[in-house]
């Protein structure tokens, strides 16, 4: 009788208020745990035809995905959060609502003020 030992890991990623934390955590998990584990630990792939090639392909994919997560985190840090729009603009949901709202001079001025604030932020 062949007894196969398998390892099971459980983890918790606390994201908090910063969405980049999830990206950073998953990227580090891949880079520091899964990639090294797949790289150095023997597996059934080592004994099968084309298995080493499949493992190398898996490693390349894991590294590439970890790199994409790192780049995505960098992009998130550079984002600009636009200021809230003026009161009344939240009710505009589509083109018809916008056309109706822009027939009123006070709504046009509210849109102009909001856009000017956004342009200064950018």
CSV table of N, CA and C in Angstrom, one decimal:
chain,number,residue,atom,x,y,z
A,1,UNK,N,0.8,-1.2,0.0
A,1,UNK,CA,0.0,0.0,0.0
A,1,UNK,C,0.9,1.2,0.0
A,2,UNK,N,0.6,2.2,-0.9
A,2,UNK,CA,1.4,3.4,-1.1
A,2,UNK,C,0.6,4.5,-0.3
A,3,UNK,N,1.3,5.1,0.6
A,3,UNK,CA,0.7,6.2,1.4
A,3,UNK,C,1.3,7.5,0.9
A,4,UNK,N,0.4,8.4,0.4
A,4,UNK,CA,0.9,9.7,-0.2
A,4,UNK,C,0.6,10.8,0.9
A,5,UNK,N,1.7,11.5,1.2
A,5,UNK,CA,1.5,12.6,2.2
A,5,UNK,C,1.3,13.9,1.4
A,6,UNK,N,0.3,14.7,1.9
A,6,UNK,CA,0.0,15.9,1.2
A,6,UNK,C,0.0,17.0,2.3
A,7,UNK,N,0.4,18.2,1.9
A,7,UNK,CA,0.4,19.3,2.8
A,7,UNK,C,-0.8,20.2,2.5
A,8,UNK,N,-1.4,20.7,3.5
A,8,UNK,CA,-2.5,21.6,3.4
A,8,UNK,C,-2.2,22.9,4.2
A,9,UNK,N,-2.3,24.0,3.5
A,9,UNK,CA,-2.0,25.3,4.1
A,9,UNK,C,-3.3,26.2,4.1
A,10,UNK,N,-3.5,26.9,5.2
A,10,UNK,CA,-4.5,27.8,5.3
A,10,UNK,C,-3.9,29.2,5.6
A,11,UNK,N,-4.6,30.2,5.1
A,11,UNK,CA,-4.0,31.6,5.3
A,11,UNK,C,-5.2,32.6,5.3
A,12,UNK,N,-4.9,33.7,5.8
A,12,UNK,CA,-5.9,34.8,5.9
A,12,UNK,C,-5.2,36.1,5.4
A,13,UNK,N,-5.8,36.8,4.4
A,13,UNK,CA,-5.2,38.0,3.9
A,13,UNK,C,-6.1,39.1,4.4
A,14,UNK,N,-5.6,40.0,5.2
A,14,UNK,CA,-6.4,41.2,5.6
A,14,UNK,C,-6.2,42.3,4.7
A,15,UNK,N,-7.2,42.8,4.0
A,15,UNK,CA,-7.1,43.8,3.0
A,15,UNK,C,-7.1,45.2,3.6
A,16,UNK,N,-7.9,45.4,4.6
A,16,UNK,CA,-8.0,46.7,5.2
A,16,UNK,C,-8.7,47.7,4.2
A,17,UNK,N,-8.3,49.0,4.3
A,17,UNK,CA,-8.9,50.0,3.5
A,17,UNK,C,-8.2,50.2,2.1
A,18,UNK,N,-7.0,49.6,2.0
A,18,UNK,CA,-6.2,49.8,0.9
A,18,UNK,C,-6.3,48.6,-0.1
A,19,UNK,N,-7.0,48.8,-1.2
A,19,UNK,CA,-7.1,47.6,-2.1
A,19,UNK,C,-5.8,47.1,-2.7
A,20,UNK,N,-4.7,47.9,-2.6
A,20,UNK,CA,-3.4,47.4,-3.1
A,20,UNK,C,-2.9,46.3,-2.2
A,21,UNK,N,-3.3,46.3,-1.0
A,21,UNK,CA,-2.8,45.3,0.0
A,21,UNK,C,-3.1,43.8,-0.5
A,22,UNK,N,-4.3,43.6,-1.1
A,22,UNK,CA,-4.6,42.3,-1.6
A,22,UNK,C,-3.6,41.9,-2.8
A,23,UNK,N,-3.4,42.9,-3.7
A,23,UNK,CA,-2.5,42.6,-4.8
A,23,UNK,C,-1.1,42.3,-4.3
A,24,UNK,N,-0.6,43.1,-3.3
A,24,UNK,CA,0.7,42.9,-2.8
A,24,UNK,C,0.8,41.6,-2.0
A,25,UNK,N,-0.2,41.2,-1.3
A,25,UNK,CA,-0.2,40.0,-0.5
A,25,UNK,C,-0.2,38.7,-1.4
A,26,UNK,N,-1.0,38.7,-2.5
A,26,UNK,CA,-1.0,37.6,-3.4
A,26,UNK,C,0.3,37.5,-4.2
A,27,UNK,N,0.8,38.7,-4.6
A,27,UNK,CA,2.1,38.7,-5.3
A,27,UNK,C,3.2,38.1,-4.4
A,28,UNK,N,3.3,38.5,-3.2
A,28,UNK,CA,4.3,38.0,-2.3
A,28,UNK,C,4.1,36.5,-2.0
A,29,UNK,N,2.9,36.1,-1.9
A,29,UNK,CA,2.6,34.7,-1.7
A,29,UNK,C,3.1,33.9,-2.8
A,30,UNK,N,2.8,34.3,-4.0
A,30,UNK,CA,3.3,33.6,-5.2
A,30,UNK,C,4.8,33.6,-5.3
A,31,UNK,N,5.4,34.8,-5.1
A,31,UNK,CA,6.9,34.9,-5.3
A,31,UNK,C,7.7,34.3,-4.2
A,32,UNK,N,7.2,34.3,-3.0
A,32,UNK,CA,8.0,33.8,-1.9
A,32,UNK,C,7.7,32.4,-1.4
A,33,UNK,N,6.5,31.9,-1.8
A,33,UNK,CA,6.1,30.6,-1.3
A,33,UNK,C,5.9,29.6,-2.5
A,34,UNK,N,4.9,29.9,-3.4
A,34,UNK,CA,4.6,29.0,-4.4
A,34,UNK,C,5.6,28.8,-5.5
A,35,UNK,N,6.2,29.8,-6.0
A,35,UNK,CA,7.2,29.7,-7.0
A,35,UNK,C,8.4,28.9,-6.5
A,36,UNK,N,9.0,29.3,-5.3
A,36,UNK,CA,10.1,28.4,-4.8
A,36,UNK,C,9.7,27.0,-4.5
A,37,UNK,N,8.5,26.8,-4.0
A,37,UNK,CA,8.0,25.4,-3.7
A,37,UNK,C,8.0,24.6,-5.0
A,38,UNK,N,7.4,25.1,-6.0
A,38,UNK,CA,7.3,24.4,-7.3
A,38,UNK,C,8.7,24.2,-7.9
A,39,UNK,N,9.6,25.2,-7.8
A,39,UNK,CA,10.9,25.1,-8.4
A,39,UNK,C,11.8,24.0,-7.7
A,40,UNK,N,11.7,23.9,-6.4
A,40,UNK,CA,12.7,23.0,-5.7
A,40,UNK,C,12.1,21.6,-5.3
A,41,UNK,N,10.8,21.5,-5.2
A,41,UNK,CA,10.3,20.3,-4.7
A,41,UNK,C,10.0,19.3,-5.9
A,42,UNK,N,10.4,18.1,-5.7
A,42,UNK,CA,10.1,17.1,-6.8
A,42,UNK,C,8.6,16.8,-6.8
A,43,UNK,N,8.2,16.5,-8.0
A,43,UNK,CA,6.8,16.1,-8.1
A,43,UNK,C,6.6,15.0,-9.1
A,44,UNK,N,5.4,14.6,-9.4
A,44,UNK,CA,5.1,13.6,-10.3
A,44,UNK,C,5.4,14.1,-11.8
A,45,UNK,N,5.5,15.4,-11.9
A,45,UNK,CA,5.8,15.9,-13.2
A,45,UNK,C,7.2,15.5,-13.7
A,46,UNK,N,8.1,15.4,-12.7
A,46,UNK,CA,9.5,15.1,-13.0
A,46,UNK,C,9.6,13.7,-13.6
A,47,UNK,N,8.7,12.8,-13.4
A,47,UNK,CA,8.8,11.4,-13.9
A,47,UNK,C,8.0,11.2,-15.1
A,48,UNK,N,7.2,12.2,-15.6
A,48,UNK,CA,6.4,11.9,-16.7
A,48,UNK,C,7.0,12.6,-18.0
A,49,UNK,N,6.7,12.0,-19.1
A,49,UNK,CA,7.2,12.6,-20.4
A,49,UNK,C,6.7,14.1,-20.5
A,50,UNK,N,7.6,15.0,-20.7
A,50,UNK,CA,7.2,16.4,-20.9
A,50,UNK,C,6.8,17.1,-19.6
A,51,UNK,N,7.0,16.4,-18.5
A,51,UNK,CA,6.7,16.9,-17.2
A,51,UNK,C,7.5,18.1,-16.8
A,52,UNK,N,8.8,18.0,-17.0
A,52,UNK,CA,9.7,19.1,-16.6
A,52,UNK,C,9.4,20.3,-17.4
A,53,UNK,N,9.1,20.1,-18.7
A,53,UNK,CA,8.6,21.3,-19.5
A,53,UNK,C,7.3,21.9,-19.0
A,54,UNK,N,6.4,21.0,-18.6
A,54,UNK,CA,5.1,21.5,-18.0
A,54,UNK,C,5.4,22.3,-16.7
A,55,UNK,N,6.3,21.8,-15.9
A,55,UNK,CA,6.6,22.5,-14.6
A,55,UNK,C,7.3,23.9,-14.9
A,56,UNK,N,8.2,23.9,-15.9
A,56,UNK,CA,8.8,25.1,-16.3
A,56,UNK,C,7.8,26.1,-16.8
A,57,UNK,N,6.9,25.6,-17.6
A,57,UNK,CA,5.8,26.5,-18.1
A,57,UNK,C,4.9,27.0,-17.0
A,58,UNK,N,4.6,26.2,-16.0
A,58,UNK,CA,3.8,26.6,-14.8
A,58,UNK,C,4.6,27.7,-14.1
A,59,UNK,N,5.9,27.5,-13.8
A,59,UNK,CA,6.7,28.5,-13.1
A,59,UNK,C,6.7,29.8,-13.9
A,60,UNK,N,6.9,29.8,-15.2
A,60,UNK,CA,6.9,31.0,-16.0
A,60,UNK,C,5.6,31.7,-15.8
A,61,UNK,N,4.5,31.0,-15.9
A,61,UNK,CA,3.2,31.6,-15.7
A,61,UNK,C,3.0,32.2,-14.3
A,62,UNK,N,3.4,31.5,-13.3
A,62,UNK,CA,3.3,32.0,-11.9
A,62,UNK,C,4.1,33.3,-11.8
A,63,UNK,N,5.4,33.3,-12.3
A,63,UNK,CA,6.2,34.5,-12.2
A,63,UNK,C,5.6,35.7,-13.0
A,64,UNK,N,5.1,35.4,-14.1
A,64,UNK,CA,4.5,36.4,-15.0
A,64,UNK,C,3.2,37.0,-14.3
A,65,UNK,N,2.4,36.2,-13.7
A,65,UNK,CA,1.2,36.7,-12.9
A,65,UNK,C,1.7,37.5,-11.7
A,66,UNK,N,2.7,37.1,-11.0
A,66,UNK,CA,3.2,37.8,-9.9
A,66,UNK,C,3.7,39.2,-10.3
A,67,UNK,N,4.4,39.2,-11.5
A,67,UNK,CA,4.9,40.5,-12.0
A,67,UNK,C,3.7,41.4,-12.4
A,68,UNK,N,2.7,40.8,-13.0
A,68,UNK,CA,1.5,41.7,-13.3
A,68,UNK,C,0.8,42.2,-12.1
A,69,UNK,N,0.8,41.5,-11.0
A,69,UNK,CA,0.2,42.0,-9.8
A,69,UNK,C,1.0,43.1,-9.2
A,70,UNK,N,2.4,43.0,-9.3
A,70,UNK,CA,3.3,44.1,-8.8
A,70,UNK,C,3.1,45.3,-9.6
A,71,UNK,N,3.0,45.2,-10.9
A,71,UNK,CA,2.7,46.4,-11.8
A,71,UNK,C,1.4,47.0,-11.5
A,72,UNK,N,0.4,46.2,-11.3
A,72,UNK,CA,-1.0,46.7,-11.0
A,72,UNK,C,-1.0,47.4,-9.7
A,73,UNK,N,-0.2,47.0,-8.7
A,73,UNK,CA,-0.1,47.7,-7.4
A,73,UNK,C,0.5,49.1,-7.6
A,74,UNK,N,1.5,49.1,-8.5
A,74,UNK,CA,2.2,50.4,-8.8
A,74,UNK,C,1.2,51.4,-9.4
A,75,UNK,N,0.4,50.8,-10.4
A,75,UNK,CA,-0.5,51.7,-11.1
A,75,UNK,C,-1.6,52.2,-10.1
A,76,UNK,N,-2.0,51.3,-9.2
A,76,UNK,CA,-3.0,51.8,-8.2
A,76,UNK,C,-2.5,52.9,-7.3
A,77,UNK,N,-1.2,52.9,-7.0
A,77,UNK,CA,-0.7,54.0,-6.2
A,77,UNK,C,-0.7,55.3,-6.9
A,78,UNK,N,-0.6,55.3,-8.2
A,78,UNK,CA,-0.6,56.5,-9.0
A,78,UNK,C,-2.0,57.0,-9.4
A,79,UNK,N,-3.0,56.3,-9.0
A,79,UNK,CA,-4.3,56.7,-9.4
A,79,UNK,C,-4.8,58.1,-8.8
A,80,UNK,N,-5.7,58.7,-9.4
A,80,UNK,CA,-6.2,60.0,-8.9
A,80,UNK,C,-7.7,59.7,-8.5
A,81,UNK,N,-8.1,60.0,-7.3
A,81,UNK,CA,-9.5,59.9,-6.9
A,81,UNK,C,-10.1,61.2,-7.0
A,82,UNK,N,-11.1,61.3,-7.9
A,82,UNK,CA,-11.7,62.5,-8.2
A,82,UNK,C,-12.7,62.9,-7.1
A,83,UNK,N,-12.8,64.2,-6.9
A,83,UNK,CA,-13.7,64.8,-5.9
A,83,UNK,C,-15.1,64.4,-6.2
A,84,UNK,N,-15.9,64.4,-5.2
A,84,UNK,CA,-17.3,64.1,-5.4
A,84,UNK,C,-18.0,65.2,-6.2
A,85,UNK,N,-19.0,64.8,-7.0
A,85,UNK,CA,-19.7,65.8,-7.8
A,85,UNK,C,-20.6,66.6,-7.0
A,86,UNK,N,-21.0,67.7,-7.6
A,86,UNK,CA,-22.0,68.6,-6.8
A,86,UNK,C,-23.3,67.9,-6.6
A,87,UNK,N,-24.0,68.4,-5.7
A,87,UNK,CA,-25.3,67.8,-5.3
A,87,UNK,C,-26.3,67.9,-6.5
A,88,UNK,N,-27.0,66.9,-6.8
A,88,UNK,CA,-27.9,66.8,-7.9
A,88,UNK,C,-27.4,66.1,-9.1
A,89,UNK,N,-26.1,66.0,-9.2
A,89,UNK,CA,-25.5,65.3,-10.3
A,89,UNK,C,-25.5,63.8,-10.1
A,90,UNK,N,-25.6,63.4,-8.8
A,90,UNK,CA,-25.7,61.9,-8.5
A,90,UNK,C,-26.9,61.2,-9.1
A,91,UNK,N,-27.9,62.0,-9.4
A,91,UNK,CA,-29.2,61.5,-9.9
A,91,UNK,C,-29.1,61.2,-11.4
A,92,UNK,N,-28.1,61.7,-12.1
A,92,UNK,CA,-27.9,61.5,-13.5
A,92,UNK,C,-27.3,60.2,-13.8
A,93,UNK,N,-28.1,59.3,-14.5
A,93,UNK,CA,-27.7,57.9,-14.7
A,93,UNK,C,-27.5,57.6,-16.2
A,94,UNK,N,-28.0,58.4,-17.1
A,94,UNK,CA,-27.8,58.0,-18.5
A,94,UNK,C,-27.9,59.3,-19.4
A,95,UNK,N,-27.8,59.0,-20.7
A,95,UNK,CA,-27.8,60.1,-21.6
A,95,UNK,C,-29.1,61.0,-21.5
A,96,UNK,N,-30.2,60.3,-21.4
A,96,UNK,CA,-31.5,61.1,-21.3
A,96,UNK,C,-31.5,62.0,-20.1
A,97,UNK,N,-31.1,61.4,-18.9
A,97,UNK,CA,-31.0,62.2,-17.7
A,97,UNK,C,-30.0,63.4,-17.9
A,98,UNK,N,-28.9,63.2,-18.5
A,98,UNK,CA,-27.9,64.3,-18.8
A,98,UNK,C,-28.5,65.3,-19.7
A,99,UNK,N,-29.2,64.9,-20.7
A,99,UNK,CA,-29.8,65.9,-21.6
A,99,UNK,C,-30.8,66.8,-20.9
A,100,UNK,N,-31.6,66.1,-20.1
A,100,UNK,CA,-32.6,66.9,-19.3
A,100,UNK,C,-32.0,67.8,-18.3
A,101,UNK,N,-31.0,67.3,-17.6
A,101,UNK,CA,-30.4,68.2,-16.6
A,101,UNK,C,-29.6,69.4,-17.2
A,102,UNK,N,-29.1,69.2,-18.4
A,102,UNK,CA,-28.3,70.3,-19.0
A,102,UNK,C,-29.2,71.3,-19.7
A,103,UNK,N,-30.5,71.1,-19.7
A,103,UNK,CA,-31.3,72.2,-20.1
A,103,UNK,C,-31.5,73.3,-19.1
A,104,UNK,N,-31.1,73.0,-17.9
A,104,UNK,CA,-31.2,73.9,-16.7
A,104,UNK,C,-29.9,74.6,-16.5
A,105,UNK,N,-29.9,75.9,-16.5
A,105,UNK,CA,-28.6,76.7,-16.4
A,105,UNK,C,-27.8,76.3,-15.1
A,106,UNK,N,-28.6,76.1,-14.0
A,106,UNK,CA,-27.9,75.8,-12.7
A,106,UNK,C,-27.2,74.5,-12.8
A,107,UNK,N,-27.8,73.5,-13.5
A,107,UNK,CA,-27.1,72.2,-13.6
A,107,UNK,C,-25.9,72.3,-14.5
A,108,UNK,N,-25.9,73.1,-15.6
A,108,UNK,CA,-24.8,73.3,-16.4
A,108,UNK,C,-23.6,73.9,-15.6
A,109,UNK,N,-23.9,74.9,-14.8
A,109,UNK,CA,-22.9,75.5,-14.0
A,109,UNK,C,-22.3,74.5,-13.0
A,110,UNK,N,-23.2,73.7,-12.4
A,110,UNK,CA,-22.7,72.6,-11.5
A,110,UNK,C,-21.7,71.7,-12.2
A,111,UNK,N,-22.1,71.3,-13.4
A,111,UNK,CA,-21.2,70.4,-14.2
A,111,UNK,C,-19.9,71.1,-14.5
A,112,UNK,N,-19.9,72.3,-14.9
A,112,UNK,CA,-18.7,73.1,-15.2
A,112,UNK,C,-17.8,73.2,-14.0
A,113,UNK,N,-18.4,73.5,-12.8
A,113,UNK,CA,-17.6,73.6,-11.6
A,113,UNK,C,-16.9,72.3,-11.2
A,114,UNK,N,-17.7,71.2,-11.4
A,114,UNK,CA,-17.2,69.9,-11.0
A,114,UNK,C,-16.0,69.5,-12.0
A,115,UNK,N,-16.2,69.7,-13.3
A,115,UNK,CA,-15.2,69.4,-14.3
A,115,UNK,C,-13.9,70.2,-14.0
A,116,UNK,N,-14.1,71.5,-13.7
A,116,UNK,CA,-12.9,72.3,-13.4
A,116,UNK,C,-12.1,71.8,-12.2
A,117,UNK,N,-12.8,71.3,-11.2
A,117,UNK,CA,-12.2,70.7,-10.0
A,117,UNK,C,-11.4,69.5,-10.4
A,118,UNK,N,-12.1,68.6,-11.2
A,118,UNK,CA,-11.5,67.4,-11.7
A,118,UNK,C,-10.2,67.7,-12.5
A,119,UNK,N,-10.3,68.7,-13.4
A,119,UNK,CA,-9.1,69.0,-14.2
A,119,UNK,C,-7.9,69.5,-13.4
A,120,UNK,N,-8.2,70.2,-12.3
A,120,UNK,CA,-7.1,70.6,-11.4
A,120,UNK,C,-6.5,69.4,-10.7
A,121,UNK,N,-7.3,68.4,-10.4
A,121,UNK,CA,-6.8,67.2,-9.7
A,121,UNK,C,-5.9,66.4,-10.6
A,122,UNK,N,-6.3,66.4,-11.9
A,122,UNK,CA,-5.5,65.6,-12.8
A,122,UNK,C,-4.2,66.3,-13.1
